[in-house]
Amino acid sequence: KKSVRLALRAVMDAAKAKDVDKLAEMTARASSVLDKAAKSGTIHWKAAARKKSRLAASAQKQAAAAK
């Protein structure tokens, strides 16, 4: 669970820094961490899907605002 929180925090930090390249990289990494956590049963697969969806929407919004 800690790795999930750290990955999500890294995405939020990249968004606050308005670094589009790092934001895309961190979003992909967080997505992978969420998938692994769901696969192992650490979090429910629907919770992982919900977090990934919200994360992607937020990242896309930040990337559009940075342009």
Coordinates of C-alpha atoms in Angstrom, one line a residue:
K1 CA 0.0 0.0 0.0
K2 CA 2.9 2.3 0.7
S3 CA 4.2 2.0 -2.8
V4 CA 0.8 2.9 -4.2
R5 CA 0.7 6.0 -2.0
L6 CA 4.2 7.0 -3.0
A7 CA 3.5 6.5 -6.7
L8 CA 0.3 8.7 -6.5
R9 CA 2.2 11.3 -4.5
A10 CA 4.9 11.4 -7.2
V11 CA 2.3 12.1 -9.8
M12 CA 0.8 14.9 -7.8
D13 CA 4.2 16.4 -7.2
A14 CA 4.9 16.4 -10.9
A15 CA 1.6 18.0 -11.6
K16 CA 2.3 20.8 -9.1
A17 CA 5.7 21.3 -10.7
K18 CA 4.0 21.5 -14.1
D19 CA 6.5 19.2 -15.6
V20 CA 4.6 17.5 -18.5
D21 CA 7.2 14.9 -19.4
K22 CA 7.7 13.8 -15.8
L23 CA 3.9 13.8 -15.3
A24 CA 3.4 11.3 -18.1
E25 CA 6.2 9.1 -16.8
M26 CA 4.9 9.1 -13.3
T27 CA 1.4 8.5 -14.4
A28 CA 2.5 5.4 -16.3
R29 CA 4.5 4.2 -13.3
A30 CA 1.6 4.8 -10.9
S31 CA -0.7 2.9 -13.2
S32 CA 1.7 -0.1 -13.2
V33 CA 2.0 0.0 -9.4
L34 CA -1.8 0.1 -9.0
D35 CA -2.2 -2.9 -11.4
K36 CA 0.3 -4.9 -9.4
A37 CA -1.4 -4.0 -6.1
A38 CA -4.8 -5.1 -7.6
K39 CA -3.3 -8.3 -9.0
S40 CA -1.8 -9.3 -5.6
G41 CA -5.1 -8.4 -3.8
T42 CA -3.6 -5.5 -1.8
I43 CA -6.4 -3.3 -3.1
H44 CA -9.6 -4.2 -4.9
W45 CA -9.4 -4.2 -8.7
K46 CA -12.2 -1.8 -9.0
A47 CA -10.5 0.6 -6.6
A48 CA -7.4 0.4 -8.7
A49 CA -9.3 1.1 -11.9
R50 CA -11.1 4.0 -10.3
K51 CA -7.8 5.5 -9.1
K52 CA -6.1 5.0 -12.5
S53 CA -9.1 6.7 -14.3
R54 CA -9.1 9.7 -12.0
L55 CA -5.3 9.9 -12.2
A56 CA -5.3 9.9 -16.0
A57 CA -8.1 12.5 -16.2
S58 CA -6.2 14.7 -13.8
A59 CA -2.9 14.3 -15.7
Q60 CA -4.6 15.0 -19.0
K61 CA -6.1 18.2 -17.5
Q62 CA -2.8 19.3 -16.1
A63 CA -1.0 18.7 -19.5
A64 CA -3.7 20.7 -21.3
A65 CA -3.3 23.6 -18.9
A66 CA 0.5 23.6 -19.3
K67 CA 0.3 24.1 -23.1

